[in-house]
Coordinates of C-alpha atoms in Angstrom, one line a residue:
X19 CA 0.3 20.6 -8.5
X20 CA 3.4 18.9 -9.9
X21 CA 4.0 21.5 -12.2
X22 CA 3.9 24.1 -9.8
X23 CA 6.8 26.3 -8.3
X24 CA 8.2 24.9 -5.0
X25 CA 7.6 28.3 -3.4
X26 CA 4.2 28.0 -4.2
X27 CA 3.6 25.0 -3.1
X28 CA 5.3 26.1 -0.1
X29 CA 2.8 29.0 0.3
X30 CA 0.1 25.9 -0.2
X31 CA 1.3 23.8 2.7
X32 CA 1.8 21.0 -0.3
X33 CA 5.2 21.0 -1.1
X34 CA 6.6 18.1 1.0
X35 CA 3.3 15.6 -0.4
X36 CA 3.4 16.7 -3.9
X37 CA 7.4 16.0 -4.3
X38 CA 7.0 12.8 -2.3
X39 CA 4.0 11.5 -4.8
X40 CA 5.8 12.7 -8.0
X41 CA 9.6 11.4 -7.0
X42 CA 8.1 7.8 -6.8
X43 CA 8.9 6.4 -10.6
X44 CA 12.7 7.2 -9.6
X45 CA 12.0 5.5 -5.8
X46 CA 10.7 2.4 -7.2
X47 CA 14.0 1.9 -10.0
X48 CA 16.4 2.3 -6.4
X49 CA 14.0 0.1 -4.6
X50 CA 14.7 -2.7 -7.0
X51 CA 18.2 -1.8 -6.9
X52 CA 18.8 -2.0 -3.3
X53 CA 17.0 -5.5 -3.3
X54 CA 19.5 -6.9 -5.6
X55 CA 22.2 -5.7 -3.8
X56 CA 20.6 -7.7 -1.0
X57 CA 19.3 -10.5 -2.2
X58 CA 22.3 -12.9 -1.6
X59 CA 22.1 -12.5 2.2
X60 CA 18.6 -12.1 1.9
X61 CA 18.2 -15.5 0.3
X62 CA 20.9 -16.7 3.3
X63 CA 18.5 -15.6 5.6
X64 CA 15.2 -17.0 4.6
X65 CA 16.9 -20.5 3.8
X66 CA 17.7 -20.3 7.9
X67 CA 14.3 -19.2 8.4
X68 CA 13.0 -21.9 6.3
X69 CA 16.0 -24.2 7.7
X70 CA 14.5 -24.0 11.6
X71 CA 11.0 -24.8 10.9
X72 CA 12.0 -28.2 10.9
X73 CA 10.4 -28.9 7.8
X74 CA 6.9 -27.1 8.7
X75 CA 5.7 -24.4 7.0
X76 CA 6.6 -20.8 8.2
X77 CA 3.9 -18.8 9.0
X78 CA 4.7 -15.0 7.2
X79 CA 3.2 -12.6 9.2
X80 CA 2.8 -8.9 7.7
X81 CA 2.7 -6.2 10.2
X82 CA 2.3 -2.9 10.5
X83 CA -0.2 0.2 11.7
X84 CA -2.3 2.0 9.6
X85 CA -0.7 2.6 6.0
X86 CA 2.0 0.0 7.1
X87 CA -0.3 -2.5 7.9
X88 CA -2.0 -2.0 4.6
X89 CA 1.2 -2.9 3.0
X90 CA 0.4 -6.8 3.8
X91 CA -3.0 -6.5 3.3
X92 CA -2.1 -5.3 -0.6
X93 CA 0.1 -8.4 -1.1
X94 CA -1.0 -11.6 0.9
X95 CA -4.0 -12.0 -2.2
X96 CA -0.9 -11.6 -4.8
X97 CA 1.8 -13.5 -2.5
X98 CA -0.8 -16.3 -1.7
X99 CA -0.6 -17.4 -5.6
X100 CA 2.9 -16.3 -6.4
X101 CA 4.7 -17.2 -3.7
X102 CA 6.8 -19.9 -2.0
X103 CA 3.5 -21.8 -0.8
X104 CA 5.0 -25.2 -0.2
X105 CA 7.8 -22.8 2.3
X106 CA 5.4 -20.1 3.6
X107 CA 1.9 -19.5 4.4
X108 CA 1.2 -15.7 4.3
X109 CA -1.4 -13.6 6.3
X110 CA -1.2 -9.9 7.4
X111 CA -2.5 -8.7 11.0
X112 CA -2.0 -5.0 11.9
X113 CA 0.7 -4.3 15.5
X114 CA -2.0 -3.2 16.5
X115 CA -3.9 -6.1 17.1
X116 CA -0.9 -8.5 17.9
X117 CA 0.1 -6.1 20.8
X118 CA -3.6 -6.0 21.9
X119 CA -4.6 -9.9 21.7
X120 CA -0.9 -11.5 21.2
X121 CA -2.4 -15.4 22.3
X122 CA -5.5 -14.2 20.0
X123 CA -3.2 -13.9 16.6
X124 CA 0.2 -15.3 18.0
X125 CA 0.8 -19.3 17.7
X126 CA 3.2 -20.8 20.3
X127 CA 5.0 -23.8 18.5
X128 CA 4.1 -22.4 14.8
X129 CA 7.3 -21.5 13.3
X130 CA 6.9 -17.8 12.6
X131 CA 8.9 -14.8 10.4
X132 CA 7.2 -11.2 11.8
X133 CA 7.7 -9.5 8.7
X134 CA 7.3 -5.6 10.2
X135 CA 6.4 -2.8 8.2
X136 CA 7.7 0.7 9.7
X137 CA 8.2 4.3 7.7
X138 CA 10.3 5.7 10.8
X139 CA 10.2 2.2 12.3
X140 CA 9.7 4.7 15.9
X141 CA 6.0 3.9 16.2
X142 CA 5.3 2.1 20.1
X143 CA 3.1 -1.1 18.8
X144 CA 6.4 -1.4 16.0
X145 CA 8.7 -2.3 18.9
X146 CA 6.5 -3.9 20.9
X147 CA 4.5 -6.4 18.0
X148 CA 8.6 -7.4 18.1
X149 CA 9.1 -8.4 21.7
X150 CA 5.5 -9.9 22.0
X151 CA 6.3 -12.3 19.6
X152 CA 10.0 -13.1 20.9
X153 CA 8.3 -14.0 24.0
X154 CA 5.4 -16.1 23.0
X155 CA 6.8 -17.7 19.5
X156 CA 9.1 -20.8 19.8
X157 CA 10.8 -20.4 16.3
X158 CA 10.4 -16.5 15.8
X159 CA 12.5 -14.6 12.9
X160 CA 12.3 -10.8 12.3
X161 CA 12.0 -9.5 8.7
X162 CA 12.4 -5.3 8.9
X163 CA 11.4 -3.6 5.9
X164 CA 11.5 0.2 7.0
X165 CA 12.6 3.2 5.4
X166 CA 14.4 4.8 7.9
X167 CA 18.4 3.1 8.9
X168 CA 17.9 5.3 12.2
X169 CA 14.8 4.4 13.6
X170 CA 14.3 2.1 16.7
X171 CA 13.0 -1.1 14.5
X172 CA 15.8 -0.7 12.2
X173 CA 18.5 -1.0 14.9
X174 CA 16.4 -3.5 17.1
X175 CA 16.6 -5.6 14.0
X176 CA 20.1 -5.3 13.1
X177 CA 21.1 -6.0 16.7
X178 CA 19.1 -9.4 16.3
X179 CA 20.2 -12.7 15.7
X180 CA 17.3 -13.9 14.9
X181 CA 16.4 -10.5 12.1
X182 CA 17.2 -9.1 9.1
X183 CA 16.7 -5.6 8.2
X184 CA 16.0 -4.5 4.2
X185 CA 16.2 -0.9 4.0
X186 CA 13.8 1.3 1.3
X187 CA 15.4 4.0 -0.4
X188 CA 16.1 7.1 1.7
X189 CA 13.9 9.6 0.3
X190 CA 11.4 7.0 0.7
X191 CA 11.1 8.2 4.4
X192 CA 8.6 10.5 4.1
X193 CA 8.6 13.9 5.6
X194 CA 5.2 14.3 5.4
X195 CA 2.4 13.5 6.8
X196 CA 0.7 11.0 5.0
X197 CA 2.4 7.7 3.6
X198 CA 3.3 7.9 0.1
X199 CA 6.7 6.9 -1.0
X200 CA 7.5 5.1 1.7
X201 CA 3.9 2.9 1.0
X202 CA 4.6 2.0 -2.1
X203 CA 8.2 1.1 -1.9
X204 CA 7.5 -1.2 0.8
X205 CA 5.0 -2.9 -0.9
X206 CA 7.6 -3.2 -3.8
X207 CA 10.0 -4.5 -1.7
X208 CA 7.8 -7.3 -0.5
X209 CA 7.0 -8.6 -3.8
X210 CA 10.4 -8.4 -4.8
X211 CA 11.4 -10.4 -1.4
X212 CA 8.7 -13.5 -2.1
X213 CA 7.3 -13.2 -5.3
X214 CA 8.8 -16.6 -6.9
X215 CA 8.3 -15.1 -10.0
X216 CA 12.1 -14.7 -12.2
X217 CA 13.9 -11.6 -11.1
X218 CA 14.1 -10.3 -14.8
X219 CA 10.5 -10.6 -15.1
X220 CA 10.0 -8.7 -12.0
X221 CA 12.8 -6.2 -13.3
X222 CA 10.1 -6.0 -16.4
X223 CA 7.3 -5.3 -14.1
X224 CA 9.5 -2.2 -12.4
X225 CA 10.2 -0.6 -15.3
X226 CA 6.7 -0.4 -16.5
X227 CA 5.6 0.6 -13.4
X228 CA 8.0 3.4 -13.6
X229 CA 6.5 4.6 -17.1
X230 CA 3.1 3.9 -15.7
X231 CA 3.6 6.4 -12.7
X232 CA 5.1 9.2 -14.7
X233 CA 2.2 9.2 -17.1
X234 CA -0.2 9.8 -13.7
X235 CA 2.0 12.7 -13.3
X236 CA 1.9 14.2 -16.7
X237 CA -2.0 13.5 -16.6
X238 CA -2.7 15.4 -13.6
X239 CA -5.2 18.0 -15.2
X240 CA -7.5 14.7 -16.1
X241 CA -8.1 13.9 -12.4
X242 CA -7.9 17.6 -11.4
X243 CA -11.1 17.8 -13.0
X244 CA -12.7 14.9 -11.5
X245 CA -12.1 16.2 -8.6
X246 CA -13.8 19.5 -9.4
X247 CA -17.2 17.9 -9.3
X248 CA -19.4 18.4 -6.3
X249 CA -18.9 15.7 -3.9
X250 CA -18.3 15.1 0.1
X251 CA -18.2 11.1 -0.4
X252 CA -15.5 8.9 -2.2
X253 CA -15.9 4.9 -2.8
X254 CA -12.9 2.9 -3.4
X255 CA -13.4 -0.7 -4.4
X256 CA -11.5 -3.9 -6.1
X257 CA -10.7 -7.0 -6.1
X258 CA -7.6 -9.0 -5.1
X259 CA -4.9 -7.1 -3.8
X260 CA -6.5 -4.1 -5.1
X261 CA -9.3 -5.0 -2.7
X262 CA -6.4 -4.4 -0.4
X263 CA -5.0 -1.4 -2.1
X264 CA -8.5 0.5 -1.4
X265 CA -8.2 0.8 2.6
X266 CA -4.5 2.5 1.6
X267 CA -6.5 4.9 -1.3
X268 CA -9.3 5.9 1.0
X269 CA -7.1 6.5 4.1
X270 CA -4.9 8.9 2.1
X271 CA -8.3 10.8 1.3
X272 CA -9.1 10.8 5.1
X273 CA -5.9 11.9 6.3
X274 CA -5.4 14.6 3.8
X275 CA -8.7 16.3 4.0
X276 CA -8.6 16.1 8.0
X277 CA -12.3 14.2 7.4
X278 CA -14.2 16.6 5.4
X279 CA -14.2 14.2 2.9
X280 CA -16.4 11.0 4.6
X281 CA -14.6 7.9 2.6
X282 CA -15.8 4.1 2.2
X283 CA -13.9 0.9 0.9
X284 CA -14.7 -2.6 -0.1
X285 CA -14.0 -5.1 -2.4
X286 CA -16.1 -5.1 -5.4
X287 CA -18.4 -7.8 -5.2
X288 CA -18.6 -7.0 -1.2
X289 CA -19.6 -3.7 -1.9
X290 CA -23.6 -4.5 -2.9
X291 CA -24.1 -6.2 0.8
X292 CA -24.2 -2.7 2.6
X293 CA -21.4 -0.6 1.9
X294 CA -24.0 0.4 -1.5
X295 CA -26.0 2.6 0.6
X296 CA -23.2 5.1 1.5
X297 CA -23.4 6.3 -2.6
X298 CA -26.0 9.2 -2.7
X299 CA -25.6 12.2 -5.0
X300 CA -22.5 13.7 -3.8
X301 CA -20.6 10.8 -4.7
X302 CA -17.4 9.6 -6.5
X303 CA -16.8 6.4 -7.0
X304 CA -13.4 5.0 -8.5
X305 CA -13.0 1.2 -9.1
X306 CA -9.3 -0.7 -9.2
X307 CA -9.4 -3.1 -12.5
X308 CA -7.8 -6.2 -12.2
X309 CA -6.4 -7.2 -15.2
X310 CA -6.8 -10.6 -14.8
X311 CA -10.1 -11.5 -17.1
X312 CA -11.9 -13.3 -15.1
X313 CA -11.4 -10.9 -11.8
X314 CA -11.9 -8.1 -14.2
X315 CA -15.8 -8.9 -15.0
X316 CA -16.8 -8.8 -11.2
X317 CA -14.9 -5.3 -11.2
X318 CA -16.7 -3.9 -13.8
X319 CA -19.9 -5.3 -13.3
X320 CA -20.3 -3.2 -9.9
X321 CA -19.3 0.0 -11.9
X322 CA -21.5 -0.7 -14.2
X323 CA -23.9 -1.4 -11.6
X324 CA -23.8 2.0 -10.0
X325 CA -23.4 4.0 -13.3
X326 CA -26.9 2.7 -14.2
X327 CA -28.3 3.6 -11.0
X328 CA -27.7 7.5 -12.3
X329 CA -26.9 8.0 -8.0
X330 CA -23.3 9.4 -7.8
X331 CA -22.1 12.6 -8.8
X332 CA -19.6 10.2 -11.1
X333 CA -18.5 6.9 -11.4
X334 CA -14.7 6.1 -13.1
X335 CA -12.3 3.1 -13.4
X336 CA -8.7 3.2 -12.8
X337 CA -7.5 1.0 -15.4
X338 CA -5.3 -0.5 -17.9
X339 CA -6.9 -1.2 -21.4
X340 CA -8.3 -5.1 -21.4
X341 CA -10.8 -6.9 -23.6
X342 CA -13.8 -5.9 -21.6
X343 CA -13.6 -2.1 -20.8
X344 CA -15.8 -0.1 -18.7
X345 CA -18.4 1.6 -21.0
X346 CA -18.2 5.3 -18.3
X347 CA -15.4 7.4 -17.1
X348 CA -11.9 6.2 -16.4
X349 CA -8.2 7.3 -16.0
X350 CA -7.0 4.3 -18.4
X351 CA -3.6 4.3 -18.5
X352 CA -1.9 4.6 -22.5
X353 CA 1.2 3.7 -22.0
X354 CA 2.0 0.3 -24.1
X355 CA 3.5 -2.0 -21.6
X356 CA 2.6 -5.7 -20.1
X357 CA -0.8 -5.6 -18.1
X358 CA 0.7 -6.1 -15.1
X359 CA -0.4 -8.5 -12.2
X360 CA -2.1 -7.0 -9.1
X361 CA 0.2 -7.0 -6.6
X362 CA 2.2 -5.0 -8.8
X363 CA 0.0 -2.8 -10.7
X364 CA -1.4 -1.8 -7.4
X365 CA 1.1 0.7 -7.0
X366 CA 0.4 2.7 -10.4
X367 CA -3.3 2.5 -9.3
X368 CA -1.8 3.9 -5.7
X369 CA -0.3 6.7 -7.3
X370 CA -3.4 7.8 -8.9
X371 CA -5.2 7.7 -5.3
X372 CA -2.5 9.6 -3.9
X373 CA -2.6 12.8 -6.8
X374 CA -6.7 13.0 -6.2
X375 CA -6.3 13.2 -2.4
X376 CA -3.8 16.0 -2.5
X377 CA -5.6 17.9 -5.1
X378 CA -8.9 17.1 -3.3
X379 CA -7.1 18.3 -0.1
X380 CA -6.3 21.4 -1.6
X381 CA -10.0 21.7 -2.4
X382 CA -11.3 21.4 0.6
X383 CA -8.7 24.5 1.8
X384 CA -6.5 22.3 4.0
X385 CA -2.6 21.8 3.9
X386 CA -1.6 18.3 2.6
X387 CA 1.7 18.7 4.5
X388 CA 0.3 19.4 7.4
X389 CA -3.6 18.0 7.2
X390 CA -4.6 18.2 11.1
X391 CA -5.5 21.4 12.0
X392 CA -6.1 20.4 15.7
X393 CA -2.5 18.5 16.0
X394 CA -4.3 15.7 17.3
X395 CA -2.9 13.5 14.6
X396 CA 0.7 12.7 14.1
X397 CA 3.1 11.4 11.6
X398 CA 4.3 9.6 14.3
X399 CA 1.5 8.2 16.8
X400 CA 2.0 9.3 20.0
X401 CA 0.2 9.0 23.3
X402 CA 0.2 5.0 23.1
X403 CA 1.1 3.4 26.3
X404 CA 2.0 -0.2 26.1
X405 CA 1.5 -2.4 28.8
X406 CA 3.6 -5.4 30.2
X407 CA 2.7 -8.5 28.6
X408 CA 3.4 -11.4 31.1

């Protein structure tokens, strides 16, 4: 697919996902560009934040729907060791459920930064997860990160005294239908924003990333031909924030393939108590590999698990080399660079996700661009009706 003609791809109904997956290496360089060139009223900003909370931590809320709300689930695990504890406590709860429940999820005299994920930053539950909290948080702060300068959060936020809007790269607003780009560069962006680690560390951990994603490109055959086996099930598991990372991996399955591909994920030790008995013989199973060694053993031990059980049609790790290595399948990265941390690494291992649910969409005869045949799905939800909240 990424070697293929644009008019072909065109004919394919692929050509918007498959440029939008392969332009992310270059997405990812800007995205760490455009945080620097931040970063100084960023840093004003959270020092306010931090500033009003009268010496009280701030409870970091991550926010989003769908692929945007599994932006904060990828990096609380990560955030929650790396970042500013002794400032900010860090949890993520979808719009979705704020806007439901807000006295469920929302805490009146907690000090509170709403940290909203948005690709268009036009979605209902966006705008109103915003005014719910202005109305039932004391000390509320509004954190944007959204790829789109136009869109309704984006202006709502700049119009704010109380926000602060970080902008993703422009290309990052994705045209089509699923979340790729504009995923992954708000995940970056995150890290970069709280991740206490040094900033030329981090600039380390870009760059690698970038070499890391442009070798999933130029090893595209290797997972065409995974996909190629006979299957109508996928498992995604891991640990961590890849634990996260797999309700992002299997939803970009889902929504490409319309649901003719059924789709499960858990973490990996979770994964025995139940979730085991969706693996019959029609199914692939891919496992994220934390590279941290003691993490890594629980990852591997359920691979290892399920390749002994001789169920699934195949069983492969989406890895970086380590001391321990699974003894089956993988997609092991070779490019020599740090083993990266979770939070980070999770968006190589994204990447990979991304390339086997467009080539498994195009399997299954359905258009990547455009994946619901019935129309009943949008890039942008519609038929949402919110209600007053008094």
């Amino acid at each position: 697919m990424f070697t293929l003609e644009k008019e072909t791809l065109e004919k394919m109904g692929a050509e918007i996902t498959t440029r939008e997956i392969r332009q992310q290496p270059e997405l990812w360089e800007e995205t760490i560009t455009l945080f620097q060139q931040a970063s100084k009223e960023l840093d004003v900003f959270l020092a306010e934040v931090k500033k009003q909370a009268n010496d009280q931590r701030t409870r970091v809320i991550f926010t989003g729907a769908g692929t945007s709300q599994y932006v904060g689930d990828t990096v609380v695990p990560y955030l929650r060791k790396h970042g500013a504890l002794k400032d900010f406590s860090f949890e993520s709860i979808g719009t979705t459920d704020i806007v439901a429940a807000p006295e469920e999820y929302l805490i009146k005299e907690e000090p509170t930064l709403l940290v909203s994920f948005a690709r268009s930053g036009n979605s209902p539950e966006s705008l109103a997860a915003v005014a719910i909290a202005d109305q039932v948080v004391d000390t509320i702060h509004h954190l944007a990160i959204t790829c789109a300068e136009e869109g309704k959060l984006a202006q709502t936020t700049q119009e704010a005294e109380n926000g602060f809007l970080l902008l993703m790269p422009k290309r990052s607003n994705d045209d089509g239908f699923a979340m790729t780009g504009s995923f992954s560069c708000m995940t970056l962006g995150t890290l970069l924003t709280f991740d206490q680690t040094a900033i030329e560390e981090k600039q380390d951990y870009v760059h690698a990333l970038s070499s890391l994603g442009k070798e999933v490109i130029a090893r595209e055959t290797e997972l065409q031909k995974i996909v190629e086996l006979d299957f109508e099930r996928i498992v995604y598991v891991g640990s961590g924030s890849l634990a996260g990372l797999t309700r992002e991996a299997q939803l970009k399955l889902l929504e490409l393939t319309a649901g003719k591909i059924a789709t499960v994920f858990d973490s990996s030790m979770g994964f025995r108590h139940g979730p085991k008995s969706f693996i019959n013989e029609k199914t692939v199973m891919f496992g994220f590999v934390n590279n941290d060694v003691y993490t890594r053993d629980y990852d591997l031990d359920v691979l290892e698990e399920v390749r002994g059980d001789e169920i699934a049609s195949g069983v492969f790790a989406i890895t970086q080399p380590g001391e321990r290595n699974f003894s089956g399948d993988k997609f092991e990265f070779e490019t020599e660079t740090t083993l990266l941390p979770d939070g980070y690494l999770a968006l190589a291992y994204i990447m990979v996700a991304q390339t086997v649910a467009l080539l498994t969409s195009v399997k299954v005869a359905n258009k990547p661009d455009t994946p619901s045949p019935t129309g009943t799905v949008n890039r942008v939800v519609k038929g949402v009706i919110i209600h007053e909240y008094k």
